[in-house]
Amino acid sequence: MKQFLFLLSTMLLILVLAACNSNGTAQDTSNKTIKIGFTPGPYSDQFQYGIAPILKEKGYTIETIEFSNIIQPNIALGDGSINANIFQHTAYLENFKKEKHLDLTEILKVPTAPMGVYSDRFDSIDSLEKNKEYTIAIPNDPANIARALRILDDLGWIELKEGYSPTTVSKQDITKYVYTIEFVEMEQAQLPRSLSDVDFALVNGNFILSSGRKLSSNLALENPTFEYQNLLAVRTEDKDKKFVKDLIEAYHSADFQKFIESNKDYEGFHRPDYFKD
C-alpha cells in the first residue's frame, strides 16, 4: 500500500513539473479563444476585418457567432456561451440588464450606424400635409421606441412633454401630433421590409445596411447621443481580464481607425470619441 501511494505521488509530481516551464512557473494553457456575438449587419464586418487581424497577431483565436434576433446575444453573454458581444447601444443594454437581471458591463463605444428615417413612397420629408394621415413604422422595444420618438420630436412631427426621460420616453409622453400619425410597431430586423407597406420607417442603421440599402438613402439621420451609440459588452466579472484589455487596445489602434476612415462602407457612421481627427 505504501509503495502504491509512493508511486501515485511520484506520478502526480511528474505531471505538475511537466506543466511548468524552465523558470518553475505554471504555463498558461489557455488557447486564447475569444467568442464574440453579433446580429446581422456591419458590426460583425467591422470586427472581422478591422479588429480580428490585430488580435490574431497577439495569438488569439477568434470565433464569431451571429444571432438571428436582438434577444439572444445578451442571454448568451450572460450564461458564458460567448465572451463579448457587439450589436446594441447603451439604452438597450441598460434596459435589458434590468429586465433579465444580467451582470453585464459596457467596455467601449464602436463606430455606429445611426437610426434614420426611410421611405419608399416619399423623396423628402418637407412635403408632408397636415390634413393627411401617415403610417410610420418604429421598433417595438422600449429603448428604441424612445429613440424613434426623439427623432420625430426633433423633426417637429410630434411634441414630447417637457422633462421627459431620454431613454424611457414613450407614446404616452406625446403632447401634440403636428401631423396625423399611425404608428406601426415591429421588431427592428423587420423594419426595412416594411418600407413598401408604410409611409416612413425609423430604422437602425445596421438593419438598413444588412437589408442591402445604404445609409445615404435616408431622408433624415440622427446624430446619436451617448446612450444610442453602439458598444462592446462583456460580463462584469471579465471586465479587467487580459482579453478585454487587448480588445480595447485593438479598437483604439491607429490601424483600426485607418480601416474605418478608408472604407466607404462606413461613411455616415458616428465615430467614437477615441478616434483622432
PDB file of C-alpha atoms in Angstrom:
ATOM      1  CA  MET A   1       0.000   0.000   0.000  1.00  0.00           C
ATOM      2  CA  LYS A   2       2.816   2.414   0.935  1.00  0.00           C
ATOM      3  CA  GLN A   3       4.586   1.546  -2.318  1.00  0.00           C
ATOM      4  CA  PHE A   4       1.380   2.279  -4.274  1.00  0.00           C
ATOM      5  CA  LEU A   5       0.948   5.679  -2.573  1.00  0.00           C
ATOM      6  CA  PHE A   6       4.596   6.497  -3.245  1.00  0.00           C
ATOM      7  CA  LEU A   7       4.203   5.674  -6.941  1.00  0.00           C
ATOM      8  CA  LEU A   8       0.976   7.707  -7.146  1.00  0.00           C
ATOM      9  CA  SER A   9       2.559  10.763  -5.501  1.00  0.00           C
ATOM     10  CA  THR A  10       5.572  10.465  -7.805  1.00  0.00           C
ATOM     11  CA  MET A  11       3.339  10.415 -10.903  1.00  0.00           C
ATOM     12  CA  LEU A  12       1.432  13.489  -9.682  1.00  0.00           C
ATOM     13  CA  LEU A  13       4.704  15.327  -9.110  1.00  0.00           C
ATOM     14  CA  ILE A  14       5.863  14.497 -12.631  1.00  0.00           C
ATOM     15  CA  LEU A  15       2.614  15.852 -14.074  1.00  0.00           C
ATOM     16  CA  VAL A  16       2.968  19.092 -12.102  1.00  0.00           C
ATOM     17  CA  LEU A  17       6.552  19.542 -13.237  1.00  0.00           C
ATOM     18  CA  ALA A  18       5.586  18.865 -16.829  1.00  0.00           C
ATOM     19  CA  ALA A  19       3.084  21.704 -16.643  1.00  0.00           C
ATOM     20  CA  CYS A  20       5.762  24.143 -15.506  1.00  0.00           C
ATOM     21  CA  ASN A  21       8.255  25.990 -17.624  1.00  0.00           C
ATOM     22  CA  SER A  22      12.009  26.204 -17.103  1.00  0.00           C
ATOM     23  CA  ASN A  23      11.558  29.101 -14.670  1.00  0.00           C
ATOM     24  CA  GLY A  24       9.343  26.978 -12.447  1.00  0.00           C
ATOM     25  CA  THR A  25       6.119  28.910 -13.116  1.00  0.00           C
ATOM     26  CA  ALA A  26       2.918  27.325 -14.406  1.00  0.00           C
ATOM     27  CA  GLN A  27       2.383  27.715 -18.149  1.00  0.00           C
ATOM     28  CA  ASP A  28      -0.703  29.462 -19.497  1.00  0.00           C
ATOM     29  CA  THR A  29      -2.573  26.533 -21.003  1.00  0.00           C
ATOM     30  CA  SER A  30      -5.498  28.591 -22.319  1.00  0.00           C
ATOM     31  CA  ASN A  31      -5.927  28.619 -26.088  1.00  0.00           C
ATOM     32  CA  LYS A  32      -6.715  32.360 -26.061  1.00  0.00           C
ATOM     33  CA  THR A  33     -10.004  31.863 -27.889  1.00  0.00           C
ATOM     34  CA  ILE A  34     -12.445  34.790 -27.905  1.00  0.00           C
ATOM     35  CA  LYS A  35     -16.070  34.165 -28.853  1.00  0.00           C
ATOM     36  CA  ILE A  36     -17.866  37.323 -29.991  1.00  0.00           C
ATOM     37  CA  GLY A  37     -21.613  37.580 -30.649  1.00  0.00           C
ATOM     38  CA  PHE A  38     -23.300  39.783 -33.266  1.00  0.00           C
ATOM     39  CA  THR A  39     -26.602  40.311 -35.036  1.00  0.00           C
ATOM     40  CA  PRO A  40     -26.572  40.620 -38.850  1.00  0.00           C
ATOM     41  CA  GLY A  41     -25.045  43.881 -40.012  1.00  0.00           C
ATOM     42  CA  PRO A  42     -21.896  45.980 -40.137  1.00  0.00           C
ATOM     43  CA  TYR A  43     -20.537  45.397 -36.626  1.00  0.00           C
ATOM     44  CA  SER A  44     -19.509  41.838 -37.443  1.00  0.00           C
ATOM     45  CA  ASP A  45     -17.659  43.057 -40.560  1.00  0.00           C
ATOM     46  CA  GLN A  46     -16.002  45.850 -38.576  1.00  0.00           C
ATOM     47  CA  PHE A  47     -14.708  43.290 -36.137  1.00  0.00           C
ATOM     48  CA  GLN A  48     -13.692  40.566 -38.574  1.00  0.00           C
ATOM     49  CA  TYR A  49     -11.769  42.840 -40.930  1.00  0.00           C
ATOM     50  CA  GLY A  50     -10.664  45.644 -38.637  1.00  0.00           C
ATOM     51  CA  ILE A  51     -10.165  44.076 -35.186  1.00  0.00           C
ATOM     52  CA  ALA A  52      -9.672  40.313 -35.585  1.00  0.00           C
ATOM     53  CA  PRO A  53      -6.396  40.671 -37.561  1.00  0.00           C
ATOM     54  CA  ILE A  54      -4.921  42.735 -34.710  1.00  0.00           C
ATOM     55  CA  LEU A  55      -5.968  40.158 -32.121  1.00  0.00           C
ATOM     56  CA  LYS A  56      -4.688  37.252 -34.212  1.00  0.00           C
ATOM     57  CA  GLU A  57      -1.260  38.880 -34.226  1.00  0.00           C
ATOM     58  CA  LYS A  58      -1.434  38.701 -30.423  1.00  0.00           C
ATOM     59  CA  GLY A  59      -2.064  34.955 -30.625  1.00  0.00           C
ATOM     60  CA  TYR A  60      -5.847  34.889 -30.226  1.00  0.00           C
ATOM     61  CA  THR A  61      -8.213  32.530 -31.977  1.00  0.00           C
ATOM     62  CA  ILE A  62     -11.433  34.330 -32.901  1.00  0.00           C
ATOM     63  CA  GLU A  63     -14.883  32.772 -33.148  1.00  0.00           C
ATOM     64  CA  THR A  64     -17.761  34.972 -34.337  1.00  0.00           C
ATOM     65  CA  ILE A  65     -21.334  33.876 -33.647  1.00  0.00           C
ATOM     66  CA  GLU A  66     -24.236  35.529 -35.462  1.00  0.00           C
ATOM     67  CA  PHE A  67     -27.605  35.567 -33.706  1.00  0.00           C
ATOM     68  CA  SER A  68     -30.916  35.922 -35.508  1.00  0.00           C
ATOM     69  CA  ASN A  69     -32.510  38.387 -33.079  1.00  0.00           C
ATOM     70  CA  ILE A  70     -31.563  41.049 -30.540  1.00  0.00           C
ATOM     71  CA  ILE A  71     -32.511  38.946 -27.508  1.00  0.00           C
ATOM     72  CA  GLN A  72     -30.017  36.108 -27.887  1.00  0.00           C
ATOM     73  CA  PRO A  73     -26.624  37.889 -27.773  1.00  0.00           C
ATOM     74  CA  ASN A  74     -27.072  39.183 -24.212  1.00  0.00           C
ATOM     75  CA  ILE A  75     -28.511  35.893 -22.978  1.00  0.00           C
ATOM     76  CA  ALA A  76     -25.529  34.044 -24.457  1.00  0.00           C
ATOM     77  CA  LEU A  77     -23.126  36.533 -22.899  1.00  0.00           C
ATOM     78  CA  GLY A  78     -24.791  36.218 -19.525  1.00  0.00           C
ATOM     79  CA  ASP A  79     -24.608  32.425 -19.480  1.00  0.00           C
ATOM     80  CA  GLY A  80     -20.997  32.338 -20.666  1.00  0.00           C
ATOM     81  CA  SER A  81     -21.619  30.907 -24.148  1.00  0.00           C
ATOM     82  CA  ILE A  82     -19.712  33.870 -25.595  1.00  0.00           C
ATOM     83  CA  ASN A  83     -17.075  36.229 -24.169  1.00  0.00           C
ATOM     84  CA  ALA A  84     -18.386  39.531 -25.571  1.00  0.00           C
ATOM     85  CA  ASN A  85     -20.962  40.965 -27.921  1.00  0.00           C
ATOM     86  CA  ILE A  86     -21.201  43.944 -30.254  1.00  0.00           C
ATOM     87  CA  PHE A  87     -24.669  44.814 -31.552  1.00  0.00           C
ATOM     88  CA  GLN A  88     -26.501  47.163 -29.165  1.00  0.00           C
ATOM     89  CA  HIS A  89     -26.468  50.681 -27.768  1.00  0.00           C
ATOM     90  CA  THR A  90     -26.291  51.763 -24.130  1.00  0.00           C
ATOM     91  CA  ALA A  91     -30.006  52.393 -23.660  1.00  0.00           C
ATOM     92  CA  TYR A  92     -30.893  48.911 -24.892  1.00  0.00           C
ATOM     93  CA  LEU A  93     -28.211  47.224 -22.777  1.00  0.00           C
ATOM     94  CA  GLU A  94     -29.238  49.001 -19.578  1.00  0.00           C
ATOM     95  CA  ASN A  95     -32.914  48.202 -20.099  1.00  0.00           C
ATOM     96  CA  PHE A  96     -32.169  44.552 -20.931  1.00  0.00           C
ATOM     97  CA  LYS A  97     -29.913  44.126 -17.879  1.00  0.00           C
ATOM     98  CA  LYS A  98     -32.686  45.309 -15.586  1.00  0.00           C
ATOM     99  CA  GLU A  99     -35.340  43.109 -17.179  1.00  0.00           C
ATOM    100  CA  LYS A 100     -33.239  39.928 -17.249  1.00  0.00           C
ATOM    101  CA  HIS A 101     -31.093  40.576 -14.142  1.00  0.00           C
ATOM    102  CA  LEU A 102     -27.811  40.182 -16.031  1.00  0.00           C
ATOM    103  CA  ASP A 103     -24.455  41.448 -14.757  1.00  0.00           C
ATOM    104  CA  LEU A 104     -23.010  42.850 -17.986  1.00  0.00           C
ATOM    105  CA  THR A 105     -20.714  45.837 -18.492  1.00  0.00           C
ATOM    106  CA  GLU A 106     -20.164  48.288 -21.341  1.00  0.00           C
ATOM    107  CA  ILE A 107     -16.469  48.491 -22.237  1.00  0.00           C
ATOM    108  CA  LEU A 108     -16.251  50.986 -25.095  1.00  0.00           C
ATOM    109  CA  LYS A 109     -18.160  52.529 -27.971  1.00  0.00           C
ATOM    110  CA  VAL A 110     -17.741  51.357 -31.566  1.00  0.00           C
ATOM    111  CA  PRO A 111     -18.365  53.242 -34.832  1.00  0.00           C
ATOM    112  CA  THR A 112     -22.149  53.385 -35.010  1.00  0.00           C
ATOM    113  CA  ALA A 113     -24.634  53.393 -37.874  1.00  0.00           C
ATOM    114  CA  PRO A 114     -27.262  55.967 -36.787  1.00  0.00           C
ATOM    115  CA  MET A 115     -31.019  55.493 -36.858  1.00  0.00           C
ATOM    116  CA  GLY A 116     -32.680  57.282 -39.753  1.00  0.00           C
ATOM    117  CA  VAL A 117     -35.980  57.986 -41.464  1.00  0.00           C
ATOM    118  CA  TYR A 118     -36.501  55.945 -44.643  1.00  0.00           C
ATOM    119  CA  SER A 119     -39.287  55.746 -47.196  1.00  0.00           C
ATOM    120  CA  ASP A 120     -40.136  54.069 -50.497  1.00  0.00           C
ATOM    121  CA  ARG A 121     -43.076  56.438 -51.032  1.00  0.00           C
ATOM    122  CA  PHE A 122     -41.520  59.837 -50.376  1.00  0.00           C
ATOM    123  CA  ASP A 123     -38.371  61.513 -51.640  1.00  0.00           C
ATOM    124  CA  SER A 124     -38.396  64.212 -48.965  1.00  0.00           C
ATOM    125  CA  ILE A 125     -39.768  64.930 -45.512  1.00  0.00           C
ATOM    126  CA  ASP A 126     -40.559  68.526 -46.476  1.00  0.00           C
ATOM    127  CA  SER A 127     -43.794  67.844 -48.355  1.00  0.00           C
ATOM    128  CA  LEU A 128     -45.977  66.432 -45.581  1.00  0.00           C
ATOM    129  CA  GLU A 129     -49.542  67.736 -45.351  1.00  0.00           C
ATOM    130  CA  LYS A 130     -51.310  68.305 -42.043  1.00  0.00           C
ATOM    131  CA  ASN A 131     -54.675  67.061 -43.287  1.00  0.00           C
ATOM    132  CA  LYS A 132     -53.370  63.612 -44.229  1.00  0.00           C
ATOM    133  CA  GLU A 133     -52.597  60.549 -42.111  1.00  0.00           C
ATOM    134  CA  TYR A 134     -49.155  58.933 -42.331  1.00  0.00           C
ATOM    135  CA  THR A 135     -48.179  55.437 -41.262  1.00  0.00           C
ATOM    136  CA  ILE A 136     -44.796  55.298 -39.532  1.00  0.00           C
ATOM    137  CA  ALA A 137     -43.088  52.030 -38.604  1.00  0.00           C
ATOM    138  CA  ILE A 138     -40.940  52.121 -35.462  1.00  0.00           C
ATOM    139  CA  PRO A 139     -39.119  49.494 -33.355  1.00  0.00           C
ATOM    140  CA  ASN A 140     -41.181  47.643 -30.754  1.00  0.00           C
ATOM    141  CA  ASP A 141     -38.631  47.548 -27.891  1.00  0.00           C
ATOM    142  CA  PRO A 142     -38.860  50.362 -25.301  1.00  0.00           C
ATOM    143  CA  ALA A 143     -35.321  51.725 -25.714  1.00  0.00           C
ATOM    144  CA  ASN A 144     -35.666  52.139 -29.470  1.00  0.00           C
ATOM    145  CA  ILE A 145     -39.226  53.423 -29.271  1.00  0.00           C
ATOM    146  CA  ALA A 146     -37.783  56.220 -27.149  1.00  0.00           C
ATOM    147  CA  ARG A 147     -35.044  56.772 -29.704  1.00  0.00           C
ATOM    148  CA  ALA A 148     -37.515  56.965 -32.598  1.00  0.00           C
ATOM    149  CA  LEU A 149     -39.817  59.369 -30.770  1.00  0.00           C
ATOM    150  CA  ARG A 150     -36.921  61.699 -30.003  1.00  0.00           C
ATOM    151  CA  ILE A 151     -36.067  61.813 -33.701  1.00  0.00           C
ATOM    152  CA  LEU A 152     -39.667  62.626 -34.608  1.00  0.00           C
ATOM    153  CA  ASP A 153     -39.698  65.326 -31.925  1.00  0.00           C
ATOM    154  CA  ASP A 154     -36.508  66.817 -33.373  1.00  0.00           C
ATOM    155  CA  LEU A 155     -38.092  66.780 -36.842  1.00  0.00           C
ATOM    156  CA  GLY A 156     -41.146  68.634 -35.499  1.00  0.00           C
ATOM    157  CA  TRP A 157     -43.609  65.846 -36.384  1.00  0.00           C
ATOM    158  CA  ILE A 158     -44.637  65.411 -32.745  1.00  0.00           C
ATOM    159  CA  GLU A 159     -44.069  67.257 -29.493  1.00  0.00           C
ATOM    160  CA  LEU A 160     -42.954  65.470 -26.329  1.00  0.00           C
ATOM    161  CA  LYS A 161     -43.661  66.680 -22.813  1.00  0.00           C
ATOM    162  CA  GLU A 162     -41.050  68.798 -21.115  1.00  0.00           C
ATOM    163  CA  GLY A 163     -38.555  66.989 -18.935  1.00  0.00           C
ATOM    164  CA  TYR A 164     -39.152  63.562 -20.455  1.00  0.00           C
ATOM    165  CA  SER A 165     -36.709  60.746 -19.652  1.00  0.00           C
ATOM    166  CA  PRO A 166     -34.435  60.307 -22.704  1.00  0.00           C
ATOM    167  CA  THR A 167     -34.295  56.508 -22.529  1.00  0.00           C
ATOM    168  CA  THR A 168     -37.814  55.674 -21.341  1.00  0.00           C
ATOM    169  CA  VAL A 169     -39.957  58.236 -23.169  1.00  0.00           C
ATOM    170  CA  SER A 170     -42.986  56.555 -24.745  1.00  0.00           C
ATOM    171  CA  LYS A 171     -46.020  57.395 -26.867  1.00  0.00           C
ATOM    172  CA  GLN A 172     -47.812  58.387 -23.654  1.00  0.00           C
ATOM    173  CA  ASP A 173     -45.371  61.310 -23.440  1.00  0.00           C
ATOM    174  CA  ILE A 174     -46.518  62.797 -26.759  1.00  0.00           C
ATOM    175  CA  THR A 175     -48.334  66.051 -26.034  1.00  0.00           C
ATOM    176  CA  LYS A 176     -49.052  67.033 -29.640  1.00  0.00           C
ATOM    177  CA  TYR A 177     -49.212  65.414 -33.065  1.00  0.00           C
ATOM    178  CA  VAL A 178     -48.174  68.034 -35.608  1.00  0.00           C
ATOM    179  CA  TYR A 179     -49.146  65.524 -38.309  1.00  0.00           C
ATOM    180  CA  THR A 180     -51.711  62.744 -38.071  1.00  0.00           C
ATOM    181  CA  ILE A 181     -49.673  59.604 -37.446  1.00  0.00           C
ATOM    182  CA  GLU A 182     -50.500  55.924 -37.149  1.00  0.00           C
ATOM    183  CA  PHE A 183     -47.610  54.062 -35.527  1.00  0.00           C
ATOM    184  CA  VAL A 184     -46.816  50.503 -36.560  1.00  0.00           C
ATOM    185  CA  GLU A 185     -44.500  48.727 -34.117  1.00  0.00           C
ATOM    186  CA  MET A 186     -42.375  45.738 -35.142  1.00  0.00           C
ATOM    187  CA  GLU A 187     -39.068  44.010 -34.472  1.00  0.00           C
ATOM    188  CA  GLN A 188     -36.082  46.028 -35.616  1.00  0.00           C
ATOM    189  CA  ALA A 189     -34.948  43.469 -38.192  1.00  0.00           C
ATOM    190  CA  GLN A 190     -38.362  43.601 -39.911  1.00  0.00           C
ATOM    191  CA  LEU A 191     -38.422  47.380 -40.350  1.00  0.00           C
ATOM    192  CA  PRO A 192     -36.613  47.555 -43.731  1.00  0.00           C
ATOM    193  CA  ARG A 193     -39.116  45.041 -45.136  1.00  0.00           C
ATOM    194  CA  SER A 194     -41.977  47.274 -44.040  1.00  0.00           C
ATOM    195  CA  LEU A 195     -40.989  50.167 -46.295  1.00  0.00           C
ATOM    196  CA  SER A 196     -43.292  49.093 -49.121  1.00  0.00           C
ATOM    197  CA  ASP A 197     -46.251  48.976 -46.720  1.00  0.00           C
ATOM    198  CA  VAL A 198     -45.835  52.204 -44.712  1.00  0.00           C
ATOM    199  CA  ASP A 199     -45.127  55.822 -45.479  1.00  0.00           C
ATOM    200  CA  PHE A 200     -41.999  56.050 -43.319  1.00  0.00           C
ATOM    201  CA  ALA A 201     -39.920  53.778 -41.133  1.00  0.00           C
ATOM    202  CA  LEU A 202     -37.397  54.689 -38.467  1.00  0.00           C
ATOM    203  CA  VAL A 203     -34.670  52.073 -38.795  1.00  0.00           C
ATOM    204  CA  ASN A 204     -31.380  51.457 -37.024  1.00  0.00           C
ATOM    205  CA  GLY A 205     -28.524  51.824 -39.471  1.00  0.00           C
ATOM    206  CA  ASN A 206     -27.202  48.289 -39.064  1.00  0.00           C
ATOM    207  CA  PHE A 207     -30.532  46.831 -40.213  1.00  0.00           C
ATOM    208  CA  ILE A 208     -30.691  49.212 -43.177  1.00  0.00           C
ATOM    209  CA  LEU A 209     -27.241  48.045 -44.240  1.00  0.00           C
ATOM    210  CA  SER A 210     -27.971  44.356 -43.690  1.00  0.00           C
ATOM    211  CA  SER A 211     -31.059  44.735 -45.903  1.00  0.00           C
ATOM    212  CA  GLY A 212     -28.865  45.879 -48.812  1.00  0.00           C
ATOM    213  CA  ARG A 213     -29.752  49.571 -48.573  1.00  0.00           C
ATOM    214  CA  LYS A 214     -27.326  52.410 -47.919  1.00  0.00           C
ATOM    215  CA  LEU A 215     -27.272  54.895 -45.050  1.00  0.00           C
ATOM    216  CA  SER A 216     -27.212  57.623 -47.672  1.00  0.00           C
ATOM    217  CA  SER A 217     -30.755  56.646 -48.735  1.00  0.00           C
ATOM    218  CA  ASN A 218     -32.126  58.245 -45.558  1.00  0.00           C
ATOM    219  CA  LEU A 219     -34.457  61.235 -45.514  1.00  0.00           C
ATOM    220  CA  ALA A 220     -33.159  62.255 -42.079  1.00  0.00           C
ATOM    221  CA  LEU A 221     -30.347  60.870 -39.956  1.00  0.00           C
ATOM    222  CA  GLU A 222     -29.791  61.268 -36.237  1.00  0.00           C
ATOM    223  CA  ASN A 223     -26.603  62.388 -34.545  1.00  0.00           C
ATOM    224  CA  PRO A 224     -26.673  59.658 -31.877  1.00  0.00           C
ATOM    225  CA  THR A 225     -26.219  60.758 -28.288  1.00  0.00           C
ATOM    226  CA  PHE A 226     -24.139  58.649 -25.867  1.00  0.00           C
ATOM    227  CA  GLU A 227     -26.981  56.306 -24.942  1.00  0.00           C
ATOM    228  CA  TYR A 228     -27.625  55.430 -28.614  1.00  0.00           C
ATOM    229  CA  GLN A 229     -24.053  54.732 -29.652  1.00  0.00           C
ATOM    230  CA  ASN A 230     -23.235  51.050 -30.080  1.00  0.00           C
ATOM    231  CA  LEU A 231     -20.854  49.262 -27.767  1.00  0.00           C
ATOM    232  CA  LEU A 232     -18.724  46.288 -26.827  1.00  0.00           C
ATOM    233  CA  ALA A 233     -20.139  44.440 -23.795  1.00  0.00           C
ATOM    234  CA  VAL A 234     -18.668  41.717 -21.558  1.00  0.00           C
ATOM    235  CA  ARG A 235     -19.637  40.026 -18.301  1.00  0.00           C
ATOM    236  CA  THR A 236     -18.759  42.297 -15.397  1.00  0.00           C
ATOM    237  CA  GLU A 237     -16.577  39.578 -13.855  1.00  0.00           C
ATOM    238  CA  ASP A 238     -14.422  39.639 -17.010  1.00  0.00           C
ATOM    239  CA  LYS A 239     -14.005  43.401 -17.444  1.00  0.00           C
ATOM    240  CA  ASP A 240     -10.423  43.506 -16.123  1.00  0.00           C
ATOM    241  CA  LYS A 241      -9.188  40.388 -17.907  1.00  0.00           C
ATOM    242  CA  LYS A 242      -6.353  40.442 -20.427  1.00  0.00           C
ATOM    243  CA  PHE A 243      -8.529  39.699 -23.453  1.00  0.00           C
ATOM    244  CA  VAL A 244     -10.711  42.728 -22.657  1.00  0.00           C
ATOM    245  CA  LYS A 245      -7.653  44.978 -22.396  1.00  0.00           C
ATOM    246  CA  ASP A 246      -6.463  43.638 -25.749  1.00  0.00           C
ATOM    247  CA  LEU A 247      -9.874  44.316 -27.298  1.00  0.00           C
ATOM    248  CA  ILE A 248      -9.730  47.915 -26.053  1.00  0.00           C
ATOM    249  CA  GLU A 249      -6.213  48.335 -27.401  1.00  0.00           C
ATOM    250  CA  ALA A 250      -7.284  46.996 -30.803  1.00  0.00           C
ATOM    251  CA  TYR A 251     -10.265  49.362 -31.072  1.00  0.00           C
ATOM    252  CA  HIS A 252      -8.081  52.306 -30.002  1.00  0.00           C
ATOM    253  CA  SER A 253      -5.365  51.454 -32.511  1.00  0.00           C
ATOM    254  CA  ALA A 254      -4.365  53.611 -35.459  1.00  0.00           C
ATOM    255  CA  ASP A 255      -4.804  50.572 -37.708  1.00  0.00           C
ATOM    256  CA  PHE A 256      -8.496  50.260 -36.826  1.00  0.00           C
ATOM    257  CA  GLN A 257      -9.139  53.966 -37.303  1.00  0.00           C
ATOM    258  CA  LYS A 258      -7.431  53.824 -40.696  1.00  0.00           C
ATOM    259  CA  PHE A 259      -9.585  50.825 -41.616  1.00  0.00           C
ATOM    260  CA  ILE A 260     -12.787  52.729 -40.772  1.00  0.00           C
ATOM    261  CA  GLU A 261     -11.780  56.038 -42.349  1.00  0.00           C
ATOM    262  CA  SER A 262     -10.615  54.450 -45.616  1.00  0.00           C
ATOM    263  CA  ASN A 263     -13.659  52.200 -46.081  1.00  0.00           C
ATOM    264  CA  LYS A 264     -16.654  53.650 -47.917  1.00  0.00           C
ATOM    265  CA  ASP A 265     -18.920  51.109 -46.214  1.00  0.00           C
ATOM    266  CA  TYR A 266     -18.627  53.202 -43.041  1.00  0.00           C
ATOM    267  CA  GLU A 267     -19.497  56.587 -44.499  1.00  0.00           C
ATOM    268  CA  GLY A 268     -22.128  58.208 -42.302  1.00  0.00           C
ATOM    269  CA  PHE A 269     -21.133  56.232 -39.200  1.00  0.00           C
ATOM    270  CA  HIS A 270     -20.769  58.118 -35.938  1.00  0.00           C
ATOM    271  CA  ARG A 271     -17.123  57.982 -34.737  1.00  0.00           C
ATOM    272  CA  PRO A 272     -16.297  57.248 -31.083  1.00  0.00           C
ATOM    273  CA  ASP A 273     -14.547  59.894 -29.017  1.00  0.00           C
ATOM    274  CA  TYR A 274     -11.243  57.965 -29.071  1.00  0.00           C
ATOM    275  CA  PHE A 275     -10.938  58.470 -32.841  1.00  0.00           C
ATOM    276  CA  LYS A 276      -8.447  61.227 -33.608  1.00  0.00           C
ATOM    277  CA  ASP A 277      -9.235  63.990 -36.114  1.00  0.00           C
TER     278      ASP A 277
END
